[in-house]
mmCIF file of N, CA and C in Angstrom:
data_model
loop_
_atom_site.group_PDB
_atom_site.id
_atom_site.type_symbol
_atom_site.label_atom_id
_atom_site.label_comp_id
_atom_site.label_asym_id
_atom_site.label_seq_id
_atom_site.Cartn_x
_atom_site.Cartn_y
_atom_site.Cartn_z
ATOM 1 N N UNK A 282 97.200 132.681 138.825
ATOM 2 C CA UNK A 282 97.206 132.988 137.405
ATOM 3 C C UNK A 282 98.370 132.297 136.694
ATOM 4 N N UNK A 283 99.235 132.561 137.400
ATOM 5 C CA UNK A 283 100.833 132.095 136.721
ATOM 6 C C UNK A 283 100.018 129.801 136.969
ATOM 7 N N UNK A 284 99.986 129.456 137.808
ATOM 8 C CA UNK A 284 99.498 128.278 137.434
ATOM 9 C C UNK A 284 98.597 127.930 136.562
ATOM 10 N N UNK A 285 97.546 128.459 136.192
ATOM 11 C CA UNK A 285 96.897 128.014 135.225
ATOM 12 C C UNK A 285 97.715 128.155 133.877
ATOM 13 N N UNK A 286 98.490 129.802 133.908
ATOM 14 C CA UNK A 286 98.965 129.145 132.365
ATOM 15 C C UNK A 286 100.090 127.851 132.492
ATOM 16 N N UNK A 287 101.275 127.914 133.438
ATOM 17 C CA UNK A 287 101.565 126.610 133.025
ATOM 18 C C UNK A 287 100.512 125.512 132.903
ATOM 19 N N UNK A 288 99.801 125.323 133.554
ATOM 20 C CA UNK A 288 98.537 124.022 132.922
ATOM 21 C C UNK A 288 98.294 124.109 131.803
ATOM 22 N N UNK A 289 98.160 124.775 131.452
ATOM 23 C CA UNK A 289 97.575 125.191 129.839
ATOM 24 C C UNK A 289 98.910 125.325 128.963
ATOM 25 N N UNK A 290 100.459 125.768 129.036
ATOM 26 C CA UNK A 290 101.266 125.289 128.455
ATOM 27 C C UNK A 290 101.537 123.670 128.205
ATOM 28 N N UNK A 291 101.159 122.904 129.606
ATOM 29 C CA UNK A 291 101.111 122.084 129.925
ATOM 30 C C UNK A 291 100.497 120.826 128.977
ATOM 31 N N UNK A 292 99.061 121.174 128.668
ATOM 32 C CA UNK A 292 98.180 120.198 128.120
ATOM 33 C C UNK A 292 98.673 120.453 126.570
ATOM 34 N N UNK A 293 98.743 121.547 126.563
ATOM 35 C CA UNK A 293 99.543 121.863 125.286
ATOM 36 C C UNK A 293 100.246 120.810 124.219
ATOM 37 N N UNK A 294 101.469 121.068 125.731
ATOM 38 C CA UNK A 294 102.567 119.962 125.368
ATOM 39 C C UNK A 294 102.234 118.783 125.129
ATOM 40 N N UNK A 295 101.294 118.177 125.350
ATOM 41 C CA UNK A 295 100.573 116.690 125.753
ATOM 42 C C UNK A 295 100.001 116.661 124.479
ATOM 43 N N UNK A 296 99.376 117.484 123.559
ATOM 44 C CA UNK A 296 98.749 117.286 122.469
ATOM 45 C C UNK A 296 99.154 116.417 121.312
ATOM 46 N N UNK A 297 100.603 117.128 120.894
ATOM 47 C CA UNK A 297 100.984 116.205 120.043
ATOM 48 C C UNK A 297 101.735 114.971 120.453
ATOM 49 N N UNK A 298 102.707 114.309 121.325
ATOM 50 C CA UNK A 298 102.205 113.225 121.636
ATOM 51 C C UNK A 298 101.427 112.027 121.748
ATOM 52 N N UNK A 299 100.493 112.543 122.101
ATOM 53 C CA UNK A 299 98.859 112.221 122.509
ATOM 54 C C UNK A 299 98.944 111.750 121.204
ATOM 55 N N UNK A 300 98.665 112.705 120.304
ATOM 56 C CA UNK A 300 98.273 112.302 118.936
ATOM 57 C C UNK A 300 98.988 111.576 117.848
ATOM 58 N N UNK A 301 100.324 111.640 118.348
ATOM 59 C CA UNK A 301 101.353 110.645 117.968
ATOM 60 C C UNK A 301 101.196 109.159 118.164
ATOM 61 N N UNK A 302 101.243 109.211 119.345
ATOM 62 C CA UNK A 302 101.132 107.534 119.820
ATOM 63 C C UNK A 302 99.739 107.138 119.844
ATOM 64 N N UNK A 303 98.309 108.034 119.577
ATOM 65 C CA UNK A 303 97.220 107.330 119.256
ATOM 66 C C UNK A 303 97.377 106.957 118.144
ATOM 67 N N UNK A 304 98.002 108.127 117.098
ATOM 68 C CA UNK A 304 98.209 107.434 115.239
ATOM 69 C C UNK A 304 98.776 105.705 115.378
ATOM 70 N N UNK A 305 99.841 105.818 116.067
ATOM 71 C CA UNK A 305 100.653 104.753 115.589
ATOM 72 C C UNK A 305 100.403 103.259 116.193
ATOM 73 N N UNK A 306 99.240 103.487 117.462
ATOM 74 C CA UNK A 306 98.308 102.460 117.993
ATOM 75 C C UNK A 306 97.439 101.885 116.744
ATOM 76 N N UNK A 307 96.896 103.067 116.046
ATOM 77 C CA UNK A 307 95.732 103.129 115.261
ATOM 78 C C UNK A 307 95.909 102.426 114.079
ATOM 79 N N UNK A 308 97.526 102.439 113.486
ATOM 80 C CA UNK A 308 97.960 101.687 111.989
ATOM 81 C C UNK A 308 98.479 100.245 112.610
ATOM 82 N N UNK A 309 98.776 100.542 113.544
ATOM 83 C CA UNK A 309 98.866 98.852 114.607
ATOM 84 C C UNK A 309 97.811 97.902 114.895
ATOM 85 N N UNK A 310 96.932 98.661 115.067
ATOM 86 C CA UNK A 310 95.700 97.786 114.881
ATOM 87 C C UNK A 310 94.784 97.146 113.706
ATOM 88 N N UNK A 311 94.828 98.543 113.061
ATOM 89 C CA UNK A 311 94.176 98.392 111.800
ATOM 90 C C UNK A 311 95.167 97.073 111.154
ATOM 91 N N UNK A 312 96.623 96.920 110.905
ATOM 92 C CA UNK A 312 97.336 96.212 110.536
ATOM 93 C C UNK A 312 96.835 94.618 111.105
ATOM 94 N N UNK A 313 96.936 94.817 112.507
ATOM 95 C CA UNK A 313 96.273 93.424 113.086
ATOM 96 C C UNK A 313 94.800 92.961 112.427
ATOM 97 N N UNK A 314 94.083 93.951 112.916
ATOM 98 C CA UNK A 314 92.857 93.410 112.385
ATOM 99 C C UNK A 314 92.708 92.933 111.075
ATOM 100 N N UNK A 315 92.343 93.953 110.299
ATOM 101 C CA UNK A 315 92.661 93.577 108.644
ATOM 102 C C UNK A 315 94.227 92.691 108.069
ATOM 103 N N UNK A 316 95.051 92.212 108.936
ATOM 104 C CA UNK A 316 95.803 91.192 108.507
ATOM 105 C C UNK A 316 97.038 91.635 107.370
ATOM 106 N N UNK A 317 97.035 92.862 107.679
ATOM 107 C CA UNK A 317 97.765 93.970 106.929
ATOM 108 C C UNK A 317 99.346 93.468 106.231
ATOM 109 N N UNK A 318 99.612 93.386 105.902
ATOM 110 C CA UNK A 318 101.571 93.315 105.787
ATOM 111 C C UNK A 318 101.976 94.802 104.985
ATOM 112 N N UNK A 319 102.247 95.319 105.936
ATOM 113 C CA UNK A 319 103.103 96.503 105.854
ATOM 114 C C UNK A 319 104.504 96.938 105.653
ATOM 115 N N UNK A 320 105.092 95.945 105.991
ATOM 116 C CA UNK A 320 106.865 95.742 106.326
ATOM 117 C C UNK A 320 107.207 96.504 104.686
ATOM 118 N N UNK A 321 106.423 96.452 103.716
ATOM 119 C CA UNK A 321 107.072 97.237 102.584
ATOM 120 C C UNK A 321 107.098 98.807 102.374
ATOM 121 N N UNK A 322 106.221 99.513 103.372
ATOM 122 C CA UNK A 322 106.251 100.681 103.462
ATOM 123 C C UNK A 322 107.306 100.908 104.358
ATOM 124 N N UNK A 323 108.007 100.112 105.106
ATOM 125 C CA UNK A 323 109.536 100.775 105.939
ATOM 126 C C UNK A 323 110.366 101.288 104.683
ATOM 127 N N UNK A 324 111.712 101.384 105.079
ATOM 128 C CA UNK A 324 113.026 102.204 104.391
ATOM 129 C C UNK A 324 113.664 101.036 103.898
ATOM 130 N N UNK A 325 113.455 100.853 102.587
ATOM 131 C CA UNK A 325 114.844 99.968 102.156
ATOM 132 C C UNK A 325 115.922 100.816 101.615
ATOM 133 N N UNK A 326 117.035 100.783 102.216
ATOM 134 C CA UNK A 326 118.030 101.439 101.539
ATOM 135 C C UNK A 326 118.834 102.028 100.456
ATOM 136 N N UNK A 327 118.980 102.508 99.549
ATOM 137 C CA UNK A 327 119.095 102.996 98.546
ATOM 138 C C UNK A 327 118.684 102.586 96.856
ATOM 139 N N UNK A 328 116.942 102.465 97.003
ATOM 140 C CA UNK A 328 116.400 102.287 96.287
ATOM 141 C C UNK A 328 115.123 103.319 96.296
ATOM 142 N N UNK A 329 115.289 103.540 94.700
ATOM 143 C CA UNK A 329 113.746 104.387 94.666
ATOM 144 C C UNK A 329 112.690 104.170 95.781
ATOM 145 N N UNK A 330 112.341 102.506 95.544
ATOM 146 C CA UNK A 330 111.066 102.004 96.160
ATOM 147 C C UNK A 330 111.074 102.678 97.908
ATOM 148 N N UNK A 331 111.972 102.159 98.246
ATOM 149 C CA UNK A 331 112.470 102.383 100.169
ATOM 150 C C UNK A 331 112.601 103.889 100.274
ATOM 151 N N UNK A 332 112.328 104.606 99.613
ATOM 152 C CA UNK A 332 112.111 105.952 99.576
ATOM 153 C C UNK A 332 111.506 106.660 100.623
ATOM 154 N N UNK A 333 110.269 105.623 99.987
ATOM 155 C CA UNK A 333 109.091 106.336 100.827
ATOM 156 C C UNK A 333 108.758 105.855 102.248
ATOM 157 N N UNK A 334 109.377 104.703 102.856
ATOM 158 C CA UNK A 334 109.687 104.634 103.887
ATOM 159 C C UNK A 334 110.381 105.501 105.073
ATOM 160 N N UNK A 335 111.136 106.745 104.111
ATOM 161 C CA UNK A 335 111.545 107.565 105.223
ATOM 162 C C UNK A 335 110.028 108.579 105.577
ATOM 163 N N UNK A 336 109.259 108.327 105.288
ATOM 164 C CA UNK A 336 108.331 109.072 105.599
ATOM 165 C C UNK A 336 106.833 107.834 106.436
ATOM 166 N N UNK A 337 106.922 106.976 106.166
ATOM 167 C CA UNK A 337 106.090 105.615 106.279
ATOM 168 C C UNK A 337 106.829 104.793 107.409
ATOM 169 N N UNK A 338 107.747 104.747 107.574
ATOM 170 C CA UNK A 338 108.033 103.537 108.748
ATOM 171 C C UNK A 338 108.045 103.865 109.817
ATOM 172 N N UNK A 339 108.125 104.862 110.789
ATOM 173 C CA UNK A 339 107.950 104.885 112.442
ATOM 174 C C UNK A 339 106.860 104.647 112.428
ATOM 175 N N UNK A 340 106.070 104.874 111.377
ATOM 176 C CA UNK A 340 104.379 104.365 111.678
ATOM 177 C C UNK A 340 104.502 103.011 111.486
ATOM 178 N N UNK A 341 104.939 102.443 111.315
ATOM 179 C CA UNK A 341 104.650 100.695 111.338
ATOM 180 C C UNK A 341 105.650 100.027 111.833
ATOM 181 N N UNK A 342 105.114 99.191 112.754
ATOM 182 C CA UNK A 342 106.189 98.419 113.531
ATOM 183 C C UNK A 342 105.253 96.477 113.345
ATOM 184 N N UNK A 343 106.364 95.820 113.787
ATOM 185 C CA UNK A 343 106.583 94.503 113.713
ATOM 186 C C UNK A 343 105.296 93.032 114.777
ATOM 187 N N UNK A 344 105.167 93.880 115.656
ATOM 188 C CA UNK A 344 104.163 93.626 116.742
ATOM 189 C C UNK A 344 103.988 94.186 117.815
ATOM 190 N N UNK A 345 103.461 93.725 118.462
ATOM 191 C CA UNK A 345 102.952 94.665 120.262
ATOM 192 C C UNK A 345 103.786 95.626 121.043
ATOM 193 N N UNK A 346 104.776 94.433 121.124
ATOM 194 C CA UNK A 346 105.947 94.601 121.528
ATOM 195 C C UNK A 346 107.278 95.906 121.224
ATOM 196 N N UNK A 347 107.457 95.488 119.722
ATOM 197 C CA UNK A 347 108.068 96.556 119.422
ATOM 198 C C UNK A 347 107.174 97.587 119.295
ATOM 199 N N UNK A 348 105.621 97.701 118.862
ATOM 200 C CA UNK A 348 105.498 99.298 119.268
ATOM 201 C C UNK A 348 105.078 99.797 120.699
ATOM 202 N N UNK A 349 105.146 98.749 121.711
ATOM 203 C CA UNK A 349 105.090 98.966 122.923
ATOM 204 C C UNK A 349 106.350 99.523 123.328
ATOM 205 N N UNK A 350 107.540 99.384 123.110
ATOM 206 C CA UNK A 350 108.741 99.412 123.339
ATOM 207 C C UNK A 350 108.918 100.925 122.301
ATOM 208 N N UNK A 351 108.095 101.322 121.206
ATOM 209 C CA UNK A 351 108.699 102.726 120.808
ATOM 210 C C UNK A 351 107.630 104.273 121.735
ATOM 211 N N UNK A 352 106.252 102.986 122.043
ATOM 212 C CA UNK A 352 105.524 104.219 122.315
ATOM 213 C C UNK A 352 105.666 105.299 123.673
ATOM 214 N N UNK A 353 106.248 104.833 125.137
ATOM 215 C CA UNK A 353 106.369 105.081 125.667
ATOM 216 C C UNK A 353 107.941 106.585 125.444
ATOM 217 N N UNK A 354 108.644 106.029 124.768
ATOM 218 C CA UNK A 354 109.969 106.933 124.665
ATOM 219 C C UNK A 354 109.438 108.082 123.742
ATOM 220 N N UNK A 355 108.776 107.301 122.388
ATOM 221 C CA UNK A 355 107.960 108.339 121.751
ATOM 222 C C UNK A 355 107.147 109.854 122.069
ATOM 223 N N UNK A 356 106.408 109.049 123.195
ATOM 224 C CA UNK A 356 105.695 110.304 124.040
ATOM 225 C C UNK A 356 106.046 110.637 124.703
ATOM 226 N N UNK A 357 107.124 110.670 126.033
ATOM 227 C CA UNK A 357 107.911 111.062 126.849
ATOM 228 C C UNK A 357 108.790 112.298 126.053
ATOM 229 N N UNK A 358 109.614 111.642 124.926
ATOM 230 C CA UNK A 358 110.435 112.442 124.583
ATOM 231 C C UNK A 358 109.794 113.836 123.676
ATOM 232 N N UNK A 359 108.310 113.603 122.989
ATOM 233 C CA UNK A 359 107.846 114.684 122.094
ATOM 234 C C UNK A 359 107.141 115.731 123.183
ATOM 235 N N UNK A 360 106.856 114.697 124.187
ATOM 236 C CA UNK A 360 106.363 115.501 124.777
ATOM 237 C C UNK A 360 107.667 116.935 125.234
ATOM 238 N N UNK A 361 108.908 115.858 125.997
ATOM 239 C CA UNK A 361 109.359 117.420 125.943
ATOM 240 C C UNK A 361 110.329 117.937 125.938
ATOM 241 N N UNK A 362 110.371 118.193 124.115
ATOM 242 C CA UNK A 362 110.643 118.821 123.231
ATOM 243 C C UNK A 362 109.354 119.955 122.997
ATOM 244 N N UNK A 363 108.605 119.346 122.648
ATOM 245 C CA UNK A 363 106.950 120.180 122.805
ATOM 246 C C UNK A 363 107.113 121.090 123.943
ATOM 247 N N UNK A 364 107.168 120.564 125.349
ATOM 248 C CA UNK A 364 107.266 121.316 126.248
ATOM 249 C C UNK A 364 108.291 122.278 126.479
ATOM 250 N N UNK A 365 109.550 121.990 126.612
ATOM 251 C CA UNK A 365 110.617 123.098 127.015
ATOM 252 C C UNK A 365 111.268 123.555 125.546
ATOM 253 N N UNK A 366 110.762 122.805 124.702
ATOM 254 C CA UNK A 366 111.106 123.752 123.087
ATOM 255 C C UNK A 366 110.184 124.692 122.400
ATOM 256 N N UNK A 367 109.344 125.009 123.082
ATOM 257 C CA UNK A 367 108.068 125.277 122.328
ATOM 258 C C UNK A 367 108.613 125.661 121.150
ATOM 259 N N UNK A 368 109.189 127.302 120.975
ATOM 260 C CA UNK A 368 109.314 127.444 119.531
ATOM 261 C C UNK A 368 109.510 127.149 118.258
ATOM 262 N N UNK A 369 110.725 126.187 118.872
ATOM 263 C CA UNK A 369 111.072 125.079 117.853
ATOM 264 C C UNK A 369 110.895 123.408 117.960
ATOM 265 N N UNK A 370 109.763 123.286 118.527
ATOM 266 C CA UNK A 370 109.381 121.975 118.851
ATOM 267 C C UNK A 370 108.899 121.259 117.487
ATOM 268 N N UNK A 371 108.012 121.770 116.885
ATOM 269 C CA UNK A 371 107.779 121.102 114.948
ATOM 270 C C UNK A 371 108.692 121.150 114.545
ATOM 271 N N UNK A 372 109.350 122.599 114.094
ATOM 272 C CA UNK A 372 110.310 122.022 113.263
ATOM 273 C C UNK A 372 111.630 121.259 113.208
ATOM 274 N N UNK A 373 111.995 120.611 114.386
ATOM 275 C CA UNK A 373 112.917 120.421 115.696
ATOM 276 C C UNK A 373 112.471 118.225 115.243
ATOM 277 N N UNK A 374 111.063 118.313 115.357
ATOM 278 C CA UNK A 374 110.301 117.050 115.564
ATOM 279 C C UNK A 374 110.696 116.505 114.029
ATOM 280 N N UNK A 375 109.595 117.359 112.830
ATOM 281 C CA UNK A 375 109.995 117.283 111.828
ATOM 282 C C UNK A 375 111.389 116.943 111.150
ATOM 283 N N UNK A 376 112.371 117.849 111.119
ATOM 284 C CA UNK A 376 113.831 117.299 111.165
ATOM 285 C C UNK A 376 114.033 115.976 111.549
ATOM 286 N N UNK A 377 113.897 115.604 112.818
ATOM 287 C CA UNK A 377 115.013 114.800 113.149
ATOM 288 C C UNK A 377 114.017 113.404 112.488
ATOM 289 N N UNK A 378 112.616 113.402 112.343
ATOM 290 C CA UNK A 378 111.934 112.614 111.688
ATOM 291 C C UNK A 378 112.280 111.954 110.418
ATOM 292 N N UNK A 379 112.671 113.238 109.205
ATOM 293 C CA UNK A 379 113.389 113.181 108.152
ATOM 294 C C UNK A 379 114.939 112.472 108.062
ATOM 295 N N UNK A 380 115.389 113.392 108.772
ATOM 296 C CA UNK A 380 116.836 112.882 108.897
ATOM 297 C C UNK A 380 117.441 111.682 109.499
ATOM 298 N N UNK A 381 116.520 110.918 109.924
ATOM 299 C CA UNK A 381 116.531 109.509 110.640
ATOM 300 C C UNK A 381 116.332 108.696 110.158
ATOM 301 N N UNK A 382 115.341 108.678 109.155
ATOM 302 C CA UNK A 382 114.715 107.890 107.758
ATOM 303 C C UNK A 382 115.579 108.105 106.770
ATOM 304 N N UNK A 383 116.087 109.004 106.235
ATOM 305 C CA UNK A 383 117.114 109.646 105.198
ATOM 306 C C UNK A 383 118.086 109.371 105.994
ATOM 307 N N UNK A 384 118.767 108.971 106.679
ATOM 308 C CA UNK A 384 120.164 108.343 107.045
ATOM 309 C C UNK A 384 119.974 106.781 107.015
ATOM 310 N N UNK A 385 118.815 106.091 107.314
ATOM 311 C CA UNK A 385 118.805 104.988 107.000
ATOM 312 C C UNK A 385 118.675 104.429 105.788
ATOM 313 N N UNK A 386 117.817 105.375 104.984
ATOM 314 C CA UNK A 386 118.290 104.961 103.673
ATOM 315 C C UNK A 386 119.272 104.949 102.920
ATOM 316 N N UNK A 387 120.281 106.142 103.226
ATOM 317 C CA UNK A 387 121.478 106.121 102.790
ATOM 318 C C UNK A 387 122.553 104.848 103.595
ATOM 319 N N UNK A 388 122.453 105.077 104.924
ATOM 320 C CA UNK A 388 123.206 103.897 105.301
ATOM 321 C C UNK A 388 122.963 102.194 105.954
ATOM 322 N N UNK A 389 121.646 102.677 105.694
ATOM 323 C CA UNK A 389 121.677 100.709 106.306
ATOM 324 C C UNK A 389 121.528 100.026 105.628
ATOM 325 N N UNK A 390 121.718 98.657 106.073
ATOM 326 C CA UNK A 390 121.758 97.274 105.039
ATOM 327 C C UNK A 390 120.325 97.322 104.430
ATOM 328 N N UNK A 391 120.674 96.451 103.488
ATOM 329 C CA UNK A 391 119.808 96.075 102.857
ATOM 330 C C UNK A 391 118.659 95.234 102.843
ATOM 331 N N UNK A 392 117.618 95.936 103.950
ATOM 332 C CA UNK A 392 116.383 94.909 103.983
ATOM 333 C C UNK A 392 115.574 96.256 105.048
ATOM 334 N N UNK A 393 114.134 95.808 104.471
ATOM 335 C CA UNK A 393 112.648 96.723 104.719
ATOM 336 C C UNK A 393 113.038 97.477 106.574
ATOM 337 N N UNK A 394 113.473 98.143 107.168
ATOM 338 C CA UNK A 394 113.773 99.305 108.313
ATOM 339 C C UNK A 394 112.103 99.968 108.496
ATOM 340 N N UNK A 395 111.599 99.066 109.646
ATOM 341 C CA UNK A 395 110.473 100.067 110.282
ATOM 342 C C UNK A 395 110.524 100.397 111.975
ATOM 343 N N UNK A 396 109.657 101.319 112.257
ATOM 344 C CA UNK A 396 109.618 101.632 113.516
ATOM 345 C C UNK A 396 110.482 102.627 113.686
ATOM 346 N N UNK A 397 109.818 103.286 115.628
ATOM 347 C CA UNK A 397 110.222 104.883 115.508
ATOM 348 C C UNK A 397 111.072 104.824 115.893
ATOM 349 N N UNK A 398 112.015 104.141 116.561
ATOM 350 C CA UNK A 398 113.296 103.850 117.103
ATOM 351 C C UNK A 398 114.511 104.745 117.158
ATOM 352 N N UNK A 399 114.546 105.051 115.146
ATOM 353 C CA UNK A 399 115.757 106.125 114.951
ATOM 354 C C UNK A 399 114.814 107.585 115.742
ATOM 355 N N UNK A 400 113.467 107.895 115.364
ATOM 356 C CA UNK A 400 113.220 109.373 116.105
ATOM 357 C C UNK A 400 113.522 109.008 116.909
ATOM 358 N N UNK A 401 113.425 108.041 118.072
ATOM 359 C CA UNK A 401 113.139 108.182 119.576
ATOM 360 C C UNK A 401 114.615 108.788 119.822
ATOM 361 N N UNK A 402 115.347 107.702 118.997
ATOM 362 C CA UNK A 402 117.267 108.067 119.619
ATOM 363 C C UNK A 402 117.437 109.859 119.036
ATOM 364 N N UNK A 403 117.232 110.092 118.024
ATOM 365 C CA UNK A 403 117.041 111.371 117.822
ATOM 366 C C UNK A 403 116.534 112.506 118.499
ATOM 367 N N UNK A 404 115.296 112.500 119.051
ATOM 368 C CA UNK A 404 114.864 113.245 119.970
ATOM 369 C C UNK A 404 116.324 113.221 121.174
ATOM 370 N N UNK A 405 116.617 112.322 121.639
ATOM 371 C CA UNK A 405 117.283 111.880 122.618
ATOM 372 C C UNK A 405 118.840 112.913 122.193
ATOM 373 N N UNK A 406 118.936 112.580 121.239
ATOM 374 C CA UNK A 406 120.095 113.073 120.906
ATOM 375 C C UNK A 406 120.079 114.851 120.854
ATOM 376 N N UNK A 407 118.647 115.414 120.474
ATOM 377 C CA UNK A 407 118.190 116.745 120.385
ATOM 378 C C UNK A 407 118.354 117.020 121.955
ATOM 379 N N UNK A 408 117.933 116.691 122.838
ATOM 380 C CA UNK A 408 117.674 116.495 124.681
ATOM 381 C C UNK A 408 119.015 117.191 124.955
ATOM 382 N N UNK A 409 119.702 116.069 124.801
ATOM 383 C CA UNK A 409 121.299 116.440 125.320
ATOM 384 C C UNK A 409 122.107 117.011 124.544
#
């Protein structure tokens, strides 16, 4: 009994993840296919416009590569937070989402900031 519910805490945990790094496959492709240029929805730094990049740029990255290079840490790390945070795993995720984008807008140079990079180090930083 006690094993099945961890399984089932388990897959749980796997959900959002899962659904994380399928989204951000999904605007990666669509971008490829349709020939997209996105780089203006990242964070430009303390301008109205780059605003909305704190909410828009871990979803868009540069090529394969770099979102090959965010997706793996991405899901590893939500996963668990998801897992051994349950309670506060959203609003925990949420936060550091915000506050990663909203620190780059306040402090980085001046030019278009995409990709999940700041969550990933964030999560990381939530971990330890």
């Amino acid at each position: 009994m006690k094993i099945e519910k961890e399984a089932v805490q388990l897959l749980r945990a796997l959900r959002v993840p899962a659904f994380l790094v399928v989204l951000l496959w999904s605007i990666h492709l669509a971008k490829v296919i349709w020939q997209l240029n996105l780089g203006q929805y990242g964070v430009f730094p303390r301008a109205l416009d780059g605003f909305k990049g704190i909410f828009l740029s871990p979803f868009i990255h540069g090529d394969f590569q770099h979102l090959f290079s965010n997706s793996f840490p991405v899901f590893f790390l939500t996963f668990i937070i998801a897992y051994f945070y349950r309670k506060i795993a959203i609003p925990s995720i949420v936060l550091i989402y915000l506050l990663t984008g909203f620190s780059v807008w306040l402090f980085g140079r001046e030019v278009y900031h995409i990709g999940a990079s700041g969550v990933a180090y964030g999560m990381v930083s939530f971990i330890f």
